Short mmCIF file of C-alpha atoms in Angstrom, two decimals:
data_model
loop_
_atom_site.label_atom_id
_atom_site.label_comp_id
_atom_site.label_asym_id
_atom_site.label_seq_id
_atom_site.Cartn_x
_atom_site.Cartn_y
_atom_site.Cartn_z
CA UNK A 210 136.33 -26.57 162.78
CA UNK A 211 133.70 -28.99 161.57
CA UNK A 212 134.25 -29.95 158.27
CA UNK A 213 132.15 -32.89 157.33
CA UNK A 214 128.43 -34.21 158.17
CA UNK A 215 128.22 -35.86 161.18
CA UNK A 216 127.45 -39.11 160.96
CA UNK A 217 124.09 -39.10 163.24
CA UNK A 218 122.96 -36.79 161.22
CA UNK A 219 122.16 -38.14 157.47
CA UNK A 220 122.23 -35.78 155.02
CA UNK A 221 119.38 -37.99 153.42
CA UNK A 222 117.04 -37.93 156.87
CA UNK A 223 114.24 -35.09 156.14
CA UNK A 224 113.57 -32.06 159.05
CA UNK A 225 111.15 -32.65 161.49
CA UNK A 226 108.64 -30.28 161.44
CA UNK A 227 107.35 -29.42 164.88
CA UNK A 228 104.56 -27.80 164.94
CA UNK A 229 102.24 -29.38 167.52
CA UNK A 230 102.08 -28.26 171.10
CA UNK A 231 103.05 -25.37 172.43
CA UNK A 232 106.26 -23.68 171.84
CA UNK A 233 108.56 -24.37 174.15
CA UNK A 234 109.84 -21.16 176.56
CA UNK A 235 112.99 -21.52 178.57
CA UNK A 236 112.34 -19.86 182.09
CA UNK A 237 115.75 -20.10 183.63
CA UNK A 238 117.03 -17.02 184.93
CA UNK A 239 120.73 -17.44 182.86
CA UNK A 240 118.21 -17.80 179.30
CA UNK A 241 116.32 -14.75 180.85
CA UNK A 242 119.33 -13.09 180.46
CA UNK A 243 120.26 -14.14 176.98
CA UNK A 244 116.39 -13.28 175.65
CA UNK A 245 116.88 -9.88 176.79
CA UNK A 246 120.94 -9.51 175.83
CA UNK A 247 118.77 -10.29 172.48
CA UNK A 248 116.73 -7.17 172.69
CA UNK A 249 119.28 -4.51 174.17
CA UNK A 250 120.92 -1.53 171.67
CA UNK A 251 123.99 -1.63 173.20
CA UNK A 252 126.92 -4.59 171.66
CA UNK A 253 126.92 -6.25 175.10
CA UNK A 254 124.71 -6.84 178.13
CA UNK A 255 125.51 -7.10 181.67
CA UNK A 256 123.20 -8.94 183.89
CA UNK A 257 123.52 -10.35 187.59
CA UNK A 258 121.11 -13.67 187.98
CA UNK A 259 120.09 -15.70 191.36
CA UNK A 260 120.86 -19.67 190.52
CA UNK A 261 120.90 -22.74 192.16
CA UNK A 262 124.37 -23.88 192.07
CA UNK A 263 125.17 -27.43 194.31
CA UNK A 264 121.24 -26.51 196.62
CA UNK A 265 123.05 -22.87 197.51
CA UNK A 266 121.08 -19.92 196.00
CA UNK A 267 123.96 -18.05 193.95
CA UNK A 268 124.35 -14.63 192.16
CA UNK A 269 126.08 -14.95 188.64
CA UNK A 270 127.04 -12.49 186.29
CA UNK A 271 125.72 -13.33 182.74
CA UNK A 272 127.13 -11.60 180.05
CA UNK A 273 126.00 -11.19 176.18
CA UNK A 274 127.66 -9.54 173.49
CA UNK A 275 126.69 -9.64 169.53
CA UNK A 276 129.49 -8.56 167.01
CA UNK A 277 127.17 -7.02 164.63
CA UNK A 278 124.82 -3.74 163.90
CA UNK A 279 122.54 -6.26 162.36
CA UNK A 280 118.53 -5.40 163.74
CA UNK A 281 118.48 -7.49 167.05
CA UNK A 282 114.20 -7.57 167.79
CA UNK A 283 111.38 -9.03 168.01
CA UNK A 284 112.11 -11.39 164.91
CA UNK A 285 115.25 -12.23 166.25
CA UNK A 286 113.66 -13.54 169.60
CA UNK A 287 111.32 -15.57 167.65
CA UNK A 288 114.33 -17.27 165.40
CA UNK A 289 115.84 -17.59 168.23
CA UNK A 290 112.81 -19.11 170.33
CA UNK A 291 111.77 -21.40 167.48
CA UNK A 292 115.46 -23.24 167.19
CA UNK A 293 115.30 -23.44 171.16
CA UNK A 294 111.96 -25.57 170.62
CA UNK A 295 112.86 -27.83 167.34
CA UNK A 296 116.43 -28.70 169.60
CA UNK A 297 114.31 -29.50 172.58
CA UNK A 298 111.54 -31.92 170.29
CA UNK A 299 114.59 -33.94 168.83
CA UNK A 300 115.50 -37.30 170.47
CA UNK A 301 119.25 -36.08 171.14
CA UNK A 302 117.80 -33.11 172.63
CA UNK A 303 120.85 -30.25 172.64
CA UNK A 304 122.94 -32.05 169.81
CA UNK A 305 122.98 -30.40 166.19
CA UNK A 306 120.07 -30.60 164.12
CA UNK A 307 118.63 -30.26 160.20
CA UNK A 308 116.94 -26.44 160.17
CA UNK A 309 115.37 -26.58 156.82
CA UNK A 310 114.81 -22.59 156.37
CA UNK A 311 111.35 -22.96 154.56
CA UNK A 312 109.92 -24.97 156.78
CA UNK A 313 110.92 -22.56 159.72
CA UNK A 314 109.37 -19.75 157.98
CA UNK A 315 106.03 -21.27 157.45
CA UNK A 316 105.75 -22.93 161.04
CA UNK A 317 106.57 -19.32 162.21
CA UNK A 318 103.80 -17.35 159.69
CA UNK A 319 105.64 -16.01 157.21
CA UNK A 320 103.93 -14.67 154.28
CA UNK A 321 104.33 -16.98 151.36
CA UNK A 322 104.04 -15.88 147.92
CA UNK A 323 100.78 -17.00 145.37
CA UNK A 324 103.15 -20.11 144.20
CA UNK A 325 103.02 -21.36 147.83
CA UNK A 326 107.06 -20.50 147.98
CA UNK A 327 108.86 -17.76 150.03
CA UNK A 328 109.85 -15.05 148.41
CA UNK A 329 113.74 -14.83 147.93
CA UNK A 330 114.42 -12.04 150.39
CA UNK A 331 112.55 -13.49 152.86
CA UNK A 332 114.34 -16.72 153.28
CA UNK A 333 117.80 -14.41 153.16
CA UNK A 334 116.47 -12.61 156.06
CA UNK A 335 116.03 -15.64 157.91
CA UNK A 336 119.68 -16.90 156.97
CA UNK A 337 120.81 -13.15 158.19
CA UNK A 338 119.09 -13.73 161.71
CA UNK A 339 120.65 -17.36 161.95
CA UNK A 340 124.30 -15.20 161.07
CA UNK A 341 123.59 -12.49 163.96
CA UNK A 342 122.84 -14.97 166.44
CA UNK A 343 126.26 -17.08 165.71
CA UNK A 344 127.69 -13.95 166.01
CA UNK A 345 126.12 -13.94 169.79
CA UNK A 346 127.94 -13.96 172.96
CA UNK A 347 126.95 -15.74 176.28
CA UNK A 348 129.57 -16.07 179.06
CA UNK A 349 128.58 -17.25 182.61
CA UNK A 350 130.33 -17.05 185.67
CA UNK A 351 129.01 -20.59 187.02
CA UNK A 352 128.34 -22.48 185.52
CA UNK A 353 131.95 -21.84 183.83
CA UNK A 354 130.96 -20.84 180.31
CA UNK A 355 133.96 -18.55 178.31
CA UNK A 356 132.52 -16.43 175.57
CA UNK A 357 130.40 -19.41 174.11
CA UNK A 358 127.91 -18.88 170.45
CA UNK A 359 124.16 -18.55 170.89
CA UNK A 360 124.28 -21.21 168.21
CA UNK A 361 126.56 -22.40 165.34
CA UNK A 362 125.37 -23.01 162.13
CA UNK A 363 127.05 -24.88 158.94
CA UNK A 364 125.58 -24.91 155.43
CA UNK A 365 126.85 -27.67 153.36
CA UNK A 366 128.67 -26.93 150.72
CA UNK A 367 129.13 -28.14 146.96
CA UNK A 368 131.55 -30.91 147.74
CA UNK A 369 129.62 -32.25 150.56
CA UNK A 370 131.29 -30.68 153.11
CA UNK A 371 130.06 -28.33 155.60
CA UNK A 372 131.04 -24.87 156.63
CA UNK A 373 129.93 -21.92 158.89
CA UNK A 374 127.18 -20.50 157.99
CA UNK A 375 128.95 -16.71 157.38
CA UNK A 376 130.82 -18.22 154.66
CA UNK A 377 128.23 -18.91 152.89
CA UNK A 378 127.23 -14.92 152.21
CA UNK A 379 125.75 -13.94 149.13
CA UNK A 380 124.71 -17.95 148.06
CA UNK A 381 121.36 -19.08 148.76
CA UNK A 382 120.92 -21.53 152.06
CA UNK A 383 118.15 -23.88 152.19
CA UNK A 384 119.17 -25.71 155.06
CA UNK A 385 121.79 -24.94 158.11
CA UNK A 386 123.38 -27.60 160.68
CA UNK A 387 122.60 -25.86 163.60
CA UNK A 388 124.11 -26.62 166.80
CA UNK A 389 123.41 -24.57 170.48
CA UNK A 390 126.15 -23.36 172.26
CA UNK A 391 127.22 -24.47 175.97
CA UNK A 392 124.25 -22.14 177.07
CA UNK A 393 121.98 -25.36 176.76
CA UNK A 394 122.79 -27.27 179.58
CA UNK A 395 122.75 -24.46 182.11
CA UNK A 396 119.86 -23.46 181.58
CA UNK A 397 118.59 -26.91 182.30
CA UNK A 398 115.02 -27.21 179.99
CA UNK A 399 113.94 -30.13 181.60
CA UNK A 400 113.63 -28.33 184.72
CA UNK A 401 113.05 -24.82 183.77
CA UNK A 402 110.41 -24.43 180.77
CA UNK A 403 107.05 -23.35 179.90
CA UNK A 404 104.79 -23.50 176.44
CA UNK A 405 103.73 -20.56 174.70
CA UNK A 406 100.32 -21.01 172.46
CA UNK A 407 101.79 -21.26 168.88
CA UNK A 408 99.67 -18.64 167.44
CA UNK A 409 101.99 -16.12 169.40
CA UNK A 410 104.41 -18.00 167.31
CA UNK A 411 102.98 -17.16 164.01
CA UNK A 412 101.98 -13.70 164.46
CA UNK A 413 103.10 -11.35 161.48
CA UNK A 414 106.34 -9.77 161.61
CA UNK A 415 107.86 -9.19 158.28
CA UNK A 416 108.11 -6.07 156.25
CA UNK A 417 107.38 -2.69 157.79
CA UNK A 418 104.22 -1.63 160.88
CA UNK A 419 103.16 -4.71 163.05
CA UNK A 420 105.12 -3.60 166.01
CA UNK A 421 101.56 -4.47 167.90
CA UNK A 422 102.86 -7.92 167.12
CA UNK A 423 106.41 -7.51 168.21
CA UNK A 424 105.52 -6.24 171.43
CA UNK A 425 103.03 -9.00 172.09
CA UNK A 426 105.41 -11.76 171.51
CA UNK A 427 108.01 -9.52 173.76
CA UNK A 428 105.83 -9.29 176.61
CA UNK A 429 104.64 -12.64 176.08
CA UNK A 430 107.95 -14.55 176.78
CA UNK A 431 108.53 -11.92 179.59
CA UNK A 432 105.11 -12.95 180.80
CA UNK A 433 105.87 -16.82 180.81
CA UNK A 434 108.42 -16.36 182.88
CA UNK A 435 106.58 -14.56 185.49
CA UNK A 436 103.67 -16.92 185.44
CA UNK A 437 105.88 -19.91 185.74
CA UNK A 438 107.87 -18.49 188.84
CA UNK A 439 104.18 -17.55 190.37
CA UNK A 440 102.86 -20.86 189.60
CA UNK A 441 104.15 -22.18 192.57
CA UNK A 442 101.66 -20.38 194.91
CA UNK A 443 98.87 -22.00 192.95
CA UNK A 444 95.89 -20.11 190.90
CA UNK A 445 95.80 -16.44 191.70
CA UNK A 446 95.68 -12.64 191.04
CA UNK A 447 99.55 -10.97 190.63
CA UNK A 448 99.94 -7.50 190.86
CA UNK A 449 102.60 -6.01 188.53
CA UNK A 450 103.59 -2.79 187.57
CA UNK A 451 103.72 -1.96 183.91
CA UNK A 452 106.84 -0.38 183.89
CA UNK A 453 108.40 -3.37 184.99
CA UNK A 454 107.08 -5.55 182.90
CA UNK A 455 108.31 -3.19 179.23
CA UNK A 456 111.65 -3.37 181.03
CA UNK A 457 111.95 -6.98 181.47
CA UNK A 458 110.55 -7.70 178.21
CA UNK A 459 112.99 -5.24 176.29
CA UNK A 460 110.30 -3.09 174.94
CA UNK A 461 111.04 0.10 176.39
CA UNK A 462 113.22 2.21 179.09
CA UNK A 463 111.95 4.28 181.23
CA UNK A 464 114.98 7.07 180.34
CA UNK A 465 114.56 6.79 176.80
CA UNK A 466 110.43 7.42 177.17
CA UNK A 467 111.24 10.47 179.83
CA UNK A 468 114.06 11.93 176.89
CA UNK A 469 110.85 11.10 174.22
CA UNK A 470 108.74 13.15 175.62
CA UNK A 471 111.19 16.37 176.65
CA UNK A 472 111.61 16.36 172.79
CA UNK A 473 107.65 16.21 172.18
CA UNK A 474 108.40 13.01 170.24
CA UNK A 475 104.77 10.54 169.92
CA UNK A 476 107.01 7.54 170.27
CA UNK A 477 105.87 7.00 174.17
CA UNK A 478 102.02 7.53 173.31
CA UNK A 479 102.55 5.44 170.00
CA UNK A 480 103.65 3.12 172.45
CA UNK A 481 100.59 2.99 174.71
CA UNK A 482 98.83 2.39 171.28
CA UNK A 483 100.63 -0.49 170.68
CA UNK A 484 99.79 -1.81 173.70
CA UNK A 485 96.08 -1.14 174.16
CA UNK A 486 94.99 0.49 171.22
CA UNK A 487 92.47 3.42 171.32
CA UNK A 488 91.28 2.38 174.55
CA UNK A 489 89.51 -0.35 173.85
CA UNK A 490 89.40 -3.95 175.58
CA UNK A 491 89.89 -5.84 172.60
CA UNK A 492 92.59 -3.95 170.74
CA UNK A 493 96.45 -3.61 171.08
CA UNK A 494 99.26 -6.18 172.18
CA UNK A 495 97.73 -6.47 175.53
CA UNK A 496 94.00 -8.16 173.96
CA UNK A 497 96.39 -10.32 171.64
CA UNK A 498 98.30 -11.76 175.20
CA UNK A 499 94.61 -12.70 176.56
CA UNK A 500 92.85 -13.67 172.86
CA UNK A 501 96.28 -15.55 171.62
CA UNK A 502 98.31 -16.71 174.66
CA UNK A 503 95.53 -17.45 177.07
CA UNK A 504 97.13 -15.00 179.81
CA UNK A 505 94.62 -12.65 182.25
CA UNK A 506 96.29 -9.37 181.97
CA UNK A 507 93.98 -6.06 182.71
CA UNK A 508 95.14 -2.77 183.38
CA UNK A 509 94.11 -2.41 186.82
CA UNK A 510 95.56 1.60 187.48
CA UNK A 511 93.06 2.84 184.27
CA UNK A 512 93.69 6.64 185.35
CA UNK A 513 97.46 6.10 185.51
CA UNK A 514 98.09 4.27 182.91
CA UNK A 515 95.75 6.79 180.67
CA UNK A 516 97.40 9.43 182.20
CA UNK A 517 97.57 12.94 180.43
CA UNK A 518 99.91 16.47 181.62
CA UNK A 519 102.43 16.98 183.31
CA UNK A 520 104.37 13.75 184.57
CA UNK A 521 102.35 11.16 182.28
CA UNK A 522 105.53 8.88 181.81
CA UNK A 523 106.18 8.10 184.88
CA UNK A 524 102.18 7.51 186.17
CA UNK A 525 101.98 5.39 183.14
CA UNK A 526 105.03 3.59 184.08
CA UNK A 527 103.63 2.81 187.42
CA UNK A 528 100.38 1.83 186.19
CA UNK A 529 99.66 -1.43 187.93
CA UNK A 530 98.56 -4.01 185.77
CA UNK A 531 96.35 -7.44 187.24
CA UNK A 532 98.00 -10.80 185.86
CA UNK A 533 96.46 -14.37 186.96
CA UNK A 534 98.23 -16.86 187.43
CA UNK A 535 96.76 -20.33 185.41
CA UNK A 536 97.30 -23.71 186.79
CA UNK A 537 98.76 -25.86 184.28
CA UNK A 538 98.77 -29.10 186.24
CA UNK A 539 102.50 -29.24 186.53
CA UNK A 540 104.87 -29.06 189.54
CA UNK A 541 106.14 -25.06 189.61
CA UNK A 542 109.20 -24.74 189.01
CA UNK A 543 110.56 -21.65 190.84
CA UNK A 544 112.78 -18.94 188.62
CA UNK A 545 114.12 -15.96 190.06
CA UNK A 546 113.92 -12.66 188.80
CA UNK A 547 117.66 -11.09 188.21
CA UNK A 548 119.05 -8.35 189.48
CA UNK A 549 120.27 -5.82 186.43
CA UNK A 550 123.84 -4.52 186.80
CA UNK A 551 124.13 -3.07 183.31
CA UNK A 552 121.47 -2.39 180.55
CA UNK A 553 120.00 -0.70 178.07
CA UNK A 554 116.35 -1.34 177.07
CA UNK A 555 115.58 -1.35 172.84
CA UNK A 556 114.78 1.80 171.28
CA UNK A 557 110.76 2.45 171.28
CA UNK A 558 109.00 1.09 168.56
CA UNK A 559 108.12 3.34 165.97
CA UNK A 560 105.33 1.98 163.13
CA UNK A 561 107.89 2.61 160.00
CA UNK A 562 110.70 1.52 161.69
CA UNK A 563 112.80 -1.10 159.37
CA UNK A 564 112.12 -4.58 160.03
CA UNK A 565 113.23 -7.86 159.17
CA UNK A 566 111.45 -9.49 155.92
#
């Protein structure tokens, strides 16, 4: 167990804040797995990936598991997301790192109060997220990784020393040692990255409602992914279906949505809502993806996806939606889309559902 600072890492030096650029989005398929073992209801999640292992295309099993009943969503992703882009900008890129808690809040648009400061709960919700993702689970078939921590964090304690982070509970944290599990260098972020725009970033999450904003930043690092493994062909039009696309990103299940509706629940029209408002261009998570993050997604099946009767669900599942591909002047870098073994998609959003502060 660490126990004291490590010496490369001066209790005196101040965080770097970040915030220039975009933020940084791991594509490889193995993180792909993780982002979504993130998102899932179930403890665990079970997911078979295509790698490159020694030039020979691979399929790996990539398993997650959190040991908590602690809200795993949208905020969570972005924690999570935000530490994955503060390691990367540091010149020992994967080694532990100063996460001053404050400063992570503001860079990711968290409401301050009329002093300037955070309020107390909100900074203890951002201490709880850092404790449910050391409580996180990644183990890889190959590259060999056994049951290793999203991250590890240590809070320093009264005599200098520093401890994990859960052993802190109930004392105020202004500042964690956090370190990334063996996860890092499989996932190989020098080879397999994008940016996301950082007003996806800093889009409103705390208290109760703004699941509009959720989903966006959901489907946007679902998006990224897909644009980065299209990139390769050069500029064009994709063709995706909807469905797929709330899957991948952990917004919805197509079972859950099908069970919604048999029980006359509005969850599965709130969520067309969410993601396109009234039915207007410029409303919903889908205008925030083109306004904030730059990406060309339309709804190209209007009638299906606006479907009403008998069998809406699965017409709106089907829906086809029309995503271009940008060209960001860098060599594509090809990731491949898994192959699910074992799943369970997050509940549907509901607008007074209880959120992270």
């Amino acid at each position: 167990m660490l126990t004291r600072p490590m010496p490369a890492l001066s209790l005196a030096s101040a965080p770097v804040a970040c915030r220039d650029g975009g933020l940084v989005l791991p594509t490889h398929p193995i993180h792909n797995a993780m982002r979504r073992g993130m998102l899932v209801t179930l403890p665990s999640h079970d997911e078979e990936v295509k790698i490159r292992v020694n030039g020979k295309l691979r399929r790996v099993r990539v398993r997650t598991g959190f040991a908590t009943q602690a809200p795993r969503d949208a905020n969570l992703l972005k924690t999570h997301l935000d530490l994955v882009d503060q390691a990367y900008r540091r010149p020992a890129r994967g080694m532990g790192f100063w996460y001053d808690l404050p400063d992570a809040l503001g860079r990711m648009g968290y409401q301050r109060q009329a002093g300037g400061q955070f309020h107390p709960d909100t900074t203890r919700a951002l201490a709880g997220r850092l404790t449910v993702l050391a409580k996180g689970r990644v183990s890889v078939e190959e590259p060999a990784i056994a049951s290793e921590p999203y991250w590890r964090f240590f809070a320093q304690g009264e005599d200098g020393a520093l401890w994990p982070l859960e052993a802190h509970t109930g004392r105020p944290v202004r500042r964690v040692l956090a370190v990334p599990g063996a996860w890092w260098q499989a996932i190989d972020l020098a080879g397999y990255r994008t940016a996301l725009p950082r007003g996806l970033a800093t889009l409103p999450m705390d208290g109760h409602g703004h699941q509009v904003e959720r989903v966006t930043l959901q489907l946007a690092a679902e998006l990224g992914v897909w644009e980065r493994a299209e990139a390769r062909k050069g500029p064009h039009v994709t063709h995706r279906r909807l469905g797929s696309l709330l899957e991948r990103a952990g917004v919805a299940d197509k079972a859950v949505l099908l069970e919604a509706v048999s029980r006359r629940d509005n969850g599965p029209k709130r969520l067309r809502t969410y993601l396109a408002g009234e039915g207007f261009a410029d409303e919903g998570a889908l205008a925030l993806l083109r306004e904030l993050g730059g990406f060309a997604v339309d709804i190209k099946d209007e009638a299906a996806f606006w479907a009403t009767g008998r069998a809406w669900v699965e017409k709106f599942w089907d829906a086809r939606l029309a995503i271009g591909v940008r060209d960001h002047g860098e060599r594509p870098l090809a990731t491949l889309p898994p192959v699910a073994i074992a799943h369970r998609r997050a509940e549907l959003p509901h607008p007074r559902a209880a959120s992270d502060t």
